[in-house]
CSV table of C-alpha atoms and ligand atoms in Angstrom, one decimal:
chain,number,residue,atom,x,y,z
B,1215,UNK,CA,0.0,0.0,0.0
B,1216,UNK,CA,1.8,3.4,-1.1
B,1217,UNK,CA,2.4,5.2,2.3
B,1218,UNK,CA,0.3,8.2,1.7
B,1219,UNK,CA,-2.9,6.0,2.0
B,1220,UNK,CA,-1.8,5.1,5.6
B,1221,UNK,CA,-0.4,7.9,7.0
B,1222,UNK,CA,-1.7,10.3,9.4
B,1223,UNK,CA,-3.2,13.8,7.4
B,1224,UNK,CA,-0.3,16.2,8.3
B,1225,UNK,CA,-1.2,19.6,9.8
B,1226,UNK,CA,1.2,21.4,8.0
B,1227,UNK,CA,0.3,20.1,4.6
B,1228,UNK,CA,-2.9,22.1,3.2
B,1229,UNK,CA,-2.8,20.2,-0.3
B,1230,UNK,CA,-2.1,16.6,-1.4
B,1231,UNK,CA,-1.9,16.3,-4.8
B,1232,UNK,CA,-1.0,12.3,-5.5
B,1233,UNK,CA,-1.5,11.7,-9.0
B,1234,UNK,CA,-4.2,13.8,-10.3
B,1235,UNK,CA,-5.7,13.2,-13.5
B,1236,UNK,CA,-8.0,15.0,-15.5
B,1237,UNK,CA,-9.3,14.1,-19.7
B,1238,UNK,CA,-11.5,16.1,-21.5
B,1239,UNK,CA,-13.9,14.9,-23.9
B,1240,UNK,CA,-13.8,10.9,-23.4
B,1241,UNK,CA,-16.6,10.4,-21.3
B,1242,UNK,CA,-18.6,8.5,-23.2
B,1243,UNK,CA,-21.2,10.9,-23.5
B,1244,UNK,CA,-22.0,13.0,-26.5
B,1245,UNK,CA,-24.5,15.1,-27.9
B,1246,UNK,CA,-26.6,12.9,-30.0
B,1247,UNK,CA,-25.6,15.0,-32.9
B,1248,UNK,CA,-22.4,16.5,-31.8
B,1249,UNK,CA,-19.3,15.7,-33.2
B,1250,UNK,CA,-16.7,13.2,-31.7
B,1251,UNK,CA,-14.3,14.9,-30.0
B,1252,UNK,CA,-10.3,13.6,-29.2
B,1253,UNK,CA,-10.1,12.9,-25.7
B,1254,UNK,CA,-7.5,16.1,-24.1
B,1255,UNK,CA,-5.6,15.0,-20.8
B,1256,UNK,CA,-5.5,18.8,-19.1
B,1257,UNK,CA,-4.2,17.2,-16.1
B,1258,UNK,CA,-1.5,14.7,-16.8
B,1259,UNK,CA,-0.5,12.2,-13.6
B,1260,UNK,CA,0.3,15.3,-11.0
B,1261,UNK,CA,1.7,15.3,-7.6
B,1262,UNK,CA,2.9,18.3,-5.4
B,1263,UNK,CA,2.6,19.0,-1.8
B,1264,UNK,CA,2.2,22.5,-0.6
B,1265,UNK,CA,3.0,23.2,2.7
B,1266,UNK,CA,0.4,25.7,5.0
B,1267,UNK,CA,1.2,29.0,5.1
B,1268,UNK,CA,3.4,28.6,1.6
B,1269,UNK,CA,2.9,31.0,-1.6
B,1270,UNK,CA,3.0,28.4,-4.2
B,1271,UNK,CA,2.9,29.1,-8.1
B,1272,UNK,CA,1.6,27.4,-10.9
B,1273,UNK,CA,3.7,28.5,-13.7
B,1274,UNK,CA,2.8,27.7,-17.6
B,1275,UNK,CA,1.6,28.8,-20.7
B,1276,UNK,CA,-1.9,29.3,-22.0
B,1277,UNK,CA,-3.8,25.9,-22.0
B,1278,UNK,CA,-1.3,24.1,-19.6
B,1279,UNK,CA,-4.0,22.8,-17.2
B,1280,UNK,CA,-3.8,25.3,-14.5
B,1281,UNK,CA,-7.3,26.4,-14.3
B,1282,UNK,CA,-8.2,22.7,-15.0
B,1283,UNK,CA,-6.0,22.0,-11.4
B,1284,UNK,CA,-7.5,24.8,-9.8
B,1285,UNK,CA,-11.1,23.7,-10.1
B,1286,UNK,CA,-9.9,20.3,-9.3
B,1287,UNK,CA,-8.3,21.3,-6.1
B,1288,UNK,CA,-12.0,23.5,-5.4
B,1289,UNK,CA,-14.5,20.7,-6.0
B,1290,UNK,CA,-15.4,22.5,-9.4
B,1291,UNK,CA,-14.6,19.3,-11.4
B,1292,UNK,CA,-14.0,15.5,-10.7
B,1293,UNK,CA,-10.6,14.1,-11.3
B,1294,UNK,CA,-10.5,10.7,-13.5
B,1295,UNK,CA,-7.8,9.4,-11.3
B,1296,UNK,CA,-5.4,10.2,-8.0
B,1297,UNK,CA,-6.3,12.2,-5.0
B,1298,UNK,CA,-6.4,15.8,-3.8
B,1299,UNK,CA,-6.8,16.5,-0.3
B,1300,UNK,CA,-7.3,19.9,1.6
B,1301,UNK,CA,-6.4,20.1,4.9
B,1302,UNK,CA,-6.7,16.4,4.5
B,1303,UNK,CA,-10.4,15.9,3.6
B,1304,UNK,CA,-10.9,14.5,0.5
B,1305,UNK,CA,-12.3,16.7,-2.6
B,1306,UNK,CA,-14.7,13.9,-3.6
B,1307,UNK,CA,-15.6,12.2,-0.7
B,1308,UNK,CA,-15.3,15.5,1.6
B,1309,UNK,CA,-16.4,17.9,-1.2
B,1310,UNK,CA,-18.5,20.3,1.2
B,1311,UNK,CA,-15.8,20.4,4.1
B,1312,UNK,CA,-13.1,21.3,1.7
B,1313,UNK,CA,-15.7,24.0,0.6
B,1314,UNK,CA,-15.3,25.6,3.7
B,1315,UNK,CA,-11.4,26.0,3.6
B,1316,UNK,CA,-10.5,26.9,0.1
B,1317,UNK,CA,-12.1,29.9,-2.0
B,1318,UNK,CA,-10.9,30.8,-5.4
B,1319,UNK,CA,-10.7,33.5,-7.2
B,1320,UNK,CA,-10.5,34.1,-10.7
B,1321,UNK,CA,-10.0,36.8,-13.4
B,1322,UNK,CA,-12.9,36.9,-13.7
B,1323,UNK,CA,-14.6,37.4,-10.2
B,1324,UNK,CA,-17.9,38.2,-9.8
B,1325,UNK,CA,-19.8,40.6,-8.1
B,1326,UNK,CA,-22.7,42.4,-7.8
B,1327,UNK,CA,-21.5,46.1,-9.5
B,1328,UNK,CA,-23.9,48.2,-8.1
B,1329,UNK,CA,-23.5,47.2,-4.6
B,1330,UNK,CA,-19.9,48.2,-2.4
B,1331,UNK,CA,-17.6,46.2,-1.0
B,1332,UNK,CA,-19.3,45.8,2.4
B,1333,UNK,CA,-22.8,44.7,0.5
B,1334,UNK,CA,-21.0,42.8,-1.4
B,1335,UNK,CA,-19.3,40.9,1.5
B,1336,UNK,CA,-22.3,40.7,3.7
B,1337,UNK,CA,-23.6,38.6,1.0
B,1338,UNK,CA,-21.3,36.1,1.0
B,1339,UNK,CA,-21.5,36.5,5.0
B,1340,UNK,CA,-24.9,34.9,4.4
B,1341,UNK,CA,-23.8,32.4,2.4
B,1342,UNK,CA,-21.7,31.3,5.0
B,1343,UNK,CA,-25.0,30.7,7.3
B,1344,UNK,CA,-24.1,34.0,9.1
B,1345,UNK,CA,-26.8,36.3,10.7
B,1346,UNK,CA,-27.2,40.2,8.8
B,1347,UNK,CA,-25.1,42.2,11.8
B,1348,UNK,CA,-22.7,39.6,12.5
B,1349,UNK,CA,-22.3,39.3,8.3
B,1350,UNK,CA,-21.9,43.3,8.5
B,1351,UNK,CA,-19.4,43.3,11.5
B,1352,UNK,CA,-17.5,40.1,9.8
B,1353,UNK,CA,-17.6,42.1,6.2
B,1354,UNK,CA,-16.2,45.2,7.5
B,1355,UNK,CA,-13.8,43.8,10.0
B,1356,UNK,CA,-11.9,41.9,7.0
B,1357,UNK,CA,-12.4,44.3,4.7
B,1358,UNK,CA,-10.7,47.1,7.5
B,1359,UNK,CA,-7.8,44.4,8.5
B,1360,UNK,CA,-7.1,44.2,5.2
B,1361,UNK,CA,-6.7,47.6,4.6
B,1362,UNK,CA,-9.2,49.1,2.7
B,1363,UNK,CA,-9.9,52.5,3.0
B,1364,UNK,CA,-13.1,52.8,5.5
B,1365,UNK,CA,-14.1,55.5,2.5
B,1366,UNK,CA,-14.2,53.0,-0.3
B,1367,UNK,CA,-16.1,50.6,1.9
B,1368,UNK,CA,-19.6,51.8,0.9
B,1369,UNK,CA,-18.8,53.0,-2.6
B,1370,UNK,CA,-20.2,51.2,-5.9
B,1371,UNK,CA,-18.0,48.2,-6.7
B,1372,UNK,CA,-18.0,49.4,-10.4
B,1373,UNK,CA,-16.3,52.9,-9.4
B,1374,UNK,CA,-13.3,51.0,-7.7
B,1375,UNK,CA,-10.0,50.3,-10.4
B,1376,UNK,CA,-9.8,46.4,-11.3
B,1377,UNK,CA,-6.6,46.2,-8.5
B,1378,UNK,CA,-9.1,47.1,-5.8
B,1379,UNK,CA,-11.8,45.0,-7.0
B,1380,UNK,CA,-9.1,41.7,-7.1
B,1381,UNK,CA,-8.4,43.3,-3.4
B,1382,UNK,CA,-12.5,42.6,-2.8
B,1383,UNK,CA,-12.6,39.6,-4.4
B,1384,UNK,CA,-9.8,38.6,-2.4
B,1385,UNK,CA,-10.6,39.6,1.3
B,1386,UNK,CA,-13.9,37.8,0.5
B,1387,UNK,CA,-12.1,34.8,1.0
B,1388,UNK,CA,-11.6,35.4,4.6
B,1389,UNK,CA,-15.0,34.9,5.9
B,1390,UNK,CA,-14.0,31.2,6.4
B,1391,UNK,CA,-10.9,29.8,8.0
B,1392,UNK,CA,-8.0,28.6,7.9
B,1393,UNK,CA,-8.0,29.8,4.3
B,1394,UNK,CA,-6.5,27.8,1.3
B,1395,UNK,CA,-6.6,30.7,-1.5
B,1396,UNK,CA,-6.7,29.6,-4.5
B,1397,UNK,CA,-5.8,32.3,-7.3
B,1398,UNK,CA,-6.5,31.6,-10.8
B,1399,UNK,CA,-4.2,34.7,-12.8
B,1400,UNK,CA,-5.1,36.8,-10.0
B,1401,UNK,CA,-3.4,39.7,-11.7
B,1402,UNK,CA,-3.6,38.7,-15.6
B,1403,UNK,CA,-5.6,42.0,-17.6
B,1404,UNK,CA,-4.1,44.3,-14.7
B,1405,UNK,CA,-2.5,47.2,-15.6
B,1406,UNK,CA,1.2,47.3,-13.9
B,1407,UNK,CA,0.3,49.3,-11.0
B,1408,UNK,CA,-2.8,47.1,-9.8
B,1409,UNK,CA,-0.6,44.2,-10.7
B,1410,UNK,CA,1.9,45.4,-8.2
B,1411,UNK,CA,-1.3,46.1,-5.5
B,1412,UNK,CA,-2.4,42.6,-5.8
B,1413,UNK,CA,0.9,41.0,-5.5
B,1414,UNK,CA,2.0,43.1,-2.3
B,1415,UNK,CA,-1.6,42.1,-0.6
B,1416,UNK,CA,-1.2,38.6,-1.3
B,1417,UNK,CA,2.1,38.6,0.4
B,1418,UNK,CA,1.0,40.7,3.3
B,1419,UNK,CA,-2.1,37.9,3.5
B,1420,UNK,CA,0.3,35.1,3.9
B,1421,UNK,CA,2.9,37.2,6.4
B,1422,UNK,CA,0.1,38.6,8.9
B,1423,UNK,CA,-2.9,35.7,8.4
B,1424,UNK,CA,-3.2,31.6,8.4
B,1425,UNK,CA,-3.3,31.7,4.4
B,1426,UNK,CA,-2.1,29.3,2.0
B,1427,UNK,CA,-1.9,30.4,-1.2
B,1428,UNK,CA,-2.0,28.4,-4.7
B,1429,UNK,CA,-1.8,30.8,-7.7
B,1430,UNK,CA,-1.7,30.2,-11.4
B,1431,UNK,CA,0.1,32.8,-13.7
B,1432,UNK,CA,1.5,33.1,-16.5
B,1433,UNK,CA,3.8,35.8,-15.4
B,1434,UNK,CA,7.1,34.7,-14.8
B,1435,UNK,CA,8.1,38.1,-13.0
B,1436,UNK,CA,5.2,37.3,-11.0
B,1437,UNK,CA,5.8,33.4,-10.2
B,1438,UNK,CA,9.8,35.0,-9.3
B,1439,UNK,CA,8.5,37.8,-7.4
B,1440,UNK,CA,5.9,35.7,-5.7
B,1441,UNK,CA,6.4,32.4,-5.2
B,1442,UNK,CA,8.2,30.6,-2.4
B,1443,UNK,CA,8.0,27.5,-4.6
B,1444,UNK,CA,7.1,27.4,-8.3
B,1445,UNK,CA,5.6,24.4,-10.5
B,1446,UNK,CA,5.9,24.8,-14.5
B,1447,UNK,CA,3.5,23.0,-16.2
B,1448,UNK,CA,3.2,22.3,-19.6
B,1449,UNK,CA,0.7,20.0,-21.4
B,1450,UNK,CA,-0.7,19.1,-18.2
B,1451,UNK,CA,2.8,17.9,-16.6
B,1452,UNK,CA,4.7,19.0,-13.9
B,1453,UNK,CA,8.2,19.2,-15.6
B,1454,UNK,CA,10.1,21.7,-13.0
B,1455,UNK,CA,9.4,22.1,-9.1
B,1456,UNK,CA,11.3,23.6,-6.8
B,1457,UNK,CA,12.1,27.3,-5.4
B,1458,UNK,CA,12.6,29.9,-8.0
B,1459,UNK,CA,16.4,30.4,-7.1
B,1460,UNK,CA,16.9,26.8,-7.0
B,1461,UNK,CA,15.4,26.2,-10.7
B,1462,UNK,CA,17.6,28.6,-12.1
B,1463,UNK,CA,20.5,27.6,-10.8
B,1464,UNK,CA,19.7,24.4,-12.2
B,1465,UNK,CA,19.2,26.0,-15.5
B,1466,UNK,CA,21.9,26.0,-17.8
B,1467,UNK,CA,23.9,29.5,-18.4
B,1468,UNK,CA,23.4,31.1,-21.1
B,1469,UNK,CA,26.0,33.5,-22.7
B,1470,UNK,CA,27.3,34.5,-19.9
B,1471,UNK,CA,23.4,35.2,-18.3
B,1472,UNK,CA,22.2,34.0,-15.3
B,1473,UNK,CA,19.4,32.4,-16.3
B,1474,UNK,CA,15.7,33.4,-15.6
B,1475,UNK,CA,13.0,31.5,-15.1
B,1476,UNK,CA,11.8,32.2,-18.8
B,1477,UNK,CA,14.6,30.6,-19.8
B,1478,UNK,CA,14.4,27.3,-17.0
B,1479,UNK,CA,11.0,26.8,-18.7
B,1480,UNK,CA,12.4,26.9,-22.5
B,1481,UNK,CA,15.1,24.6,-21.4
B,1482,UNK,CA,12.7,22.5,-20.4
B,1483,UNK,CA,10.1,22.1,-23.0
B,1484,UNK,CA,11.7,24.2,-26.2
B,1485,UNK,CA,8.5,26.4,-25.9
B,1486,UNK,CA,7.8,29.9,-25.5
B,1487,UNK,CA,5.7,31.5,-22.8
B,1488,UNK,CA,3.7,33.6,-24.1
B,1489,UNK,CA,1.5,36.2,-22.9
B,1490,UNK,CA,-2.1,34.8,-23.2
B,1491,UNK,CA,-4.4,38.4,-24.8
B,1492,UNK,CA,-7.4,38.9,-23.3
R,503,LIG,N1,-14.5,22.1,-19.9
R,503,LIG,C1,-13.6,21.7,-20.8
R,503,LIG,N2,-13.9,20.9,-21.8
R,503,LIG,C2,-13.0,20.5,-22.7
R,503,LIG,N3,-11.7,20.8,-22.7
R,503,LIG,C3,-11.3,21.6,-21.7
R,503,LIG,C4,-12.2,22.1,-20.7
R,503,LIG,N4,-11.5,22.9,-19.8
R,503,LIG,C5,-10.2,22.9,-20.3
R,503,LIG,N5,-10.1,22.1,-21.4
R,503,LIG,C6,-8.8,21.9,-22.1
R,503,LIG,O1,-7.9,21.4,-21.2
R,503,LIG,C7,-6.6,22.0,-21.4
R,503,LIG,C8,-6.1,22.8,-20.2
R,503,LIG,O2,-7.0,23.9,-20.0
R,503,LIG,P1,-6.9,24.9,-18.8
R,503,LIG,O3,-6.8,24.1,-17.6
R,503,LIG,O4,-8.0,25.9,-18.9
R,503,LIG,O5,-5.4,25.6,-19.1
R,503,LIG,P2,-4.8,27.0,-18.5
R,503,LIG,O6,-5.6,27.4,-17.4
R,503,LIG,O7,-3.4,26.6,-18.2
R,503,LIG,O8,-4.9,27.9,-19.7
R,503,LIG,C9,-6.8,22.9,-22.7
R,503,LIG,O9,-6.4,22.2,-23.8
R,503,LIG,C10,-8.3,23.2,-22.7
R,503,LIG,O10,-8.7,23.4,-24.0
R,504,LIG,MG1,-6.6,29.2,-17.0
């Protein structure tokens, strides 16, 4: 019996990852009229631990399987094969406790335009099960620790710039704990300076609160800048994990260069990362 089956859940790990697997497309089932489809492996036979309390990146081009990971890892979508665990509960046979200690954000977050920050907080408050005044004490409480401006608090969510909306989407996540965040291109359509905001709150979150963080990017600045330890993907396989310094010391020099993570990942795979456009 591998020894992961037997062994105690660890406290310190947030994720198991033990040989995930995900296909697209060879389920059997098909529109009666549809057209066969190949089947796609987005998520090729992956394993990674992250430890709690660890910033850890998902690094790889456009169609690598991180968002396919992500949604595994949040109960989104059922993996073919292997295990994830959160915290040690299981995503399929724990789905709605894992529910509780993970919340993901993506590019695309969602809210409700017209309402502010604390409306749109309160909420997910309720969501949570919570009461109205102890959803608006919870809403504004995170939203204050996390340093927001008490002004913007009450504003329209559509008056805010897209940095401070990621902000929102991101202190939302802290109406549960211990958090797993899980960020899917938190800062991908940003404009540099919002890019920058996101990227210093998410490290202040991880310094000064009990979050784990799991982001995807395809920002290699960002996974340097970011990450304590970085995973490139590519076609759905781990190919490179380690800490950023450590992968490019492993990387060959080139010219004379020290080489960047850019270059760890063309090493690698003799492709490009390229900047997905919107
Ligand atoms: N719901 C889906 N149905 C079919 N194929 C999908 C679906 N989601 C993702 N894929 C395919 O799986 C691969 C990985 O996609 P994705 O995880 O979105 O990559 P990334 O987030 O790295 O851009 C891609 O080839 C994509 O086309
Ligand atoms: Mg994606």
């Amino acid at each position: 019996m591998p020894a992961h089956t037997c062994a105690l859940p660890d406290p310190d790990v947030a994720v198991r990852i033990h040989q995930a697997l995900k296909t697209f497309g060879d389920s059997g089932w098909r529109w009666p009229s549809g057209p066969r489809t190949a089947a796609k492996v987005a998520v090729d036979h992956v394993s990674l631990n992250i430890q709690r309390g660890e910033i850890f990146g998902v690094l790889g081009p456009n169609g690598s399987g991180k968002s396919t990971l992500i949604r595994l890892i949040s109960t989104l979508l059922l993996p073919d094969g292997g295990d994830v665990q959160v915290f040690g509960h299981d995503v399929v046979r724990e789905a709605r406790r894992v529910q509780t200690l993970i919340n993901r954000v993506s590019v695309e977050a969602s809210f409700f335009k017209k309402l502010s920050p604390l409306e749109n907080l309160m909420y997910g408050a309720r969501l949570y099960g919570l009461g109205a005044p102890e959803a608006r004490d919870g809403a504004r409480r995170i939203l204050i620790r996390l340093g927001l401006e008490p002004a913007v608090l009450e504003q329209p969510m559509e008056e805010m710039s897209r940095g401070m909306q990621q902000k929102v989407a991101i202190a939302r996540a802290f109406l549960s704990s211990p958090i797993l965040l899980l960020l899917d291109e938190p800062t991908t359509g940003l404009d540099p300076r919002s890019k920058r905001e996101v990227q210093t709150f998410v490290r202040e979150l991880r310094d000064t609160h009990d979050a784990t963080v799991l982001l995807t990017t395809h920002d290699m600045v960002e996974a340097e800048a970011l990450c304590d330890r970085v995973a490139i993907i590519h076609g759905g396989r781990i190919v490179a994990l380690d800490t950023p310094e450590a992968l490019k010391a492993a990387a060959p020099r080139l010219n004379g260069h020290s080489p960047t993570l850019e270059d760890v990942f063309l090493s690698l795979t003799g492709a490009q990362l390229v900047e997905f456009v919107d």
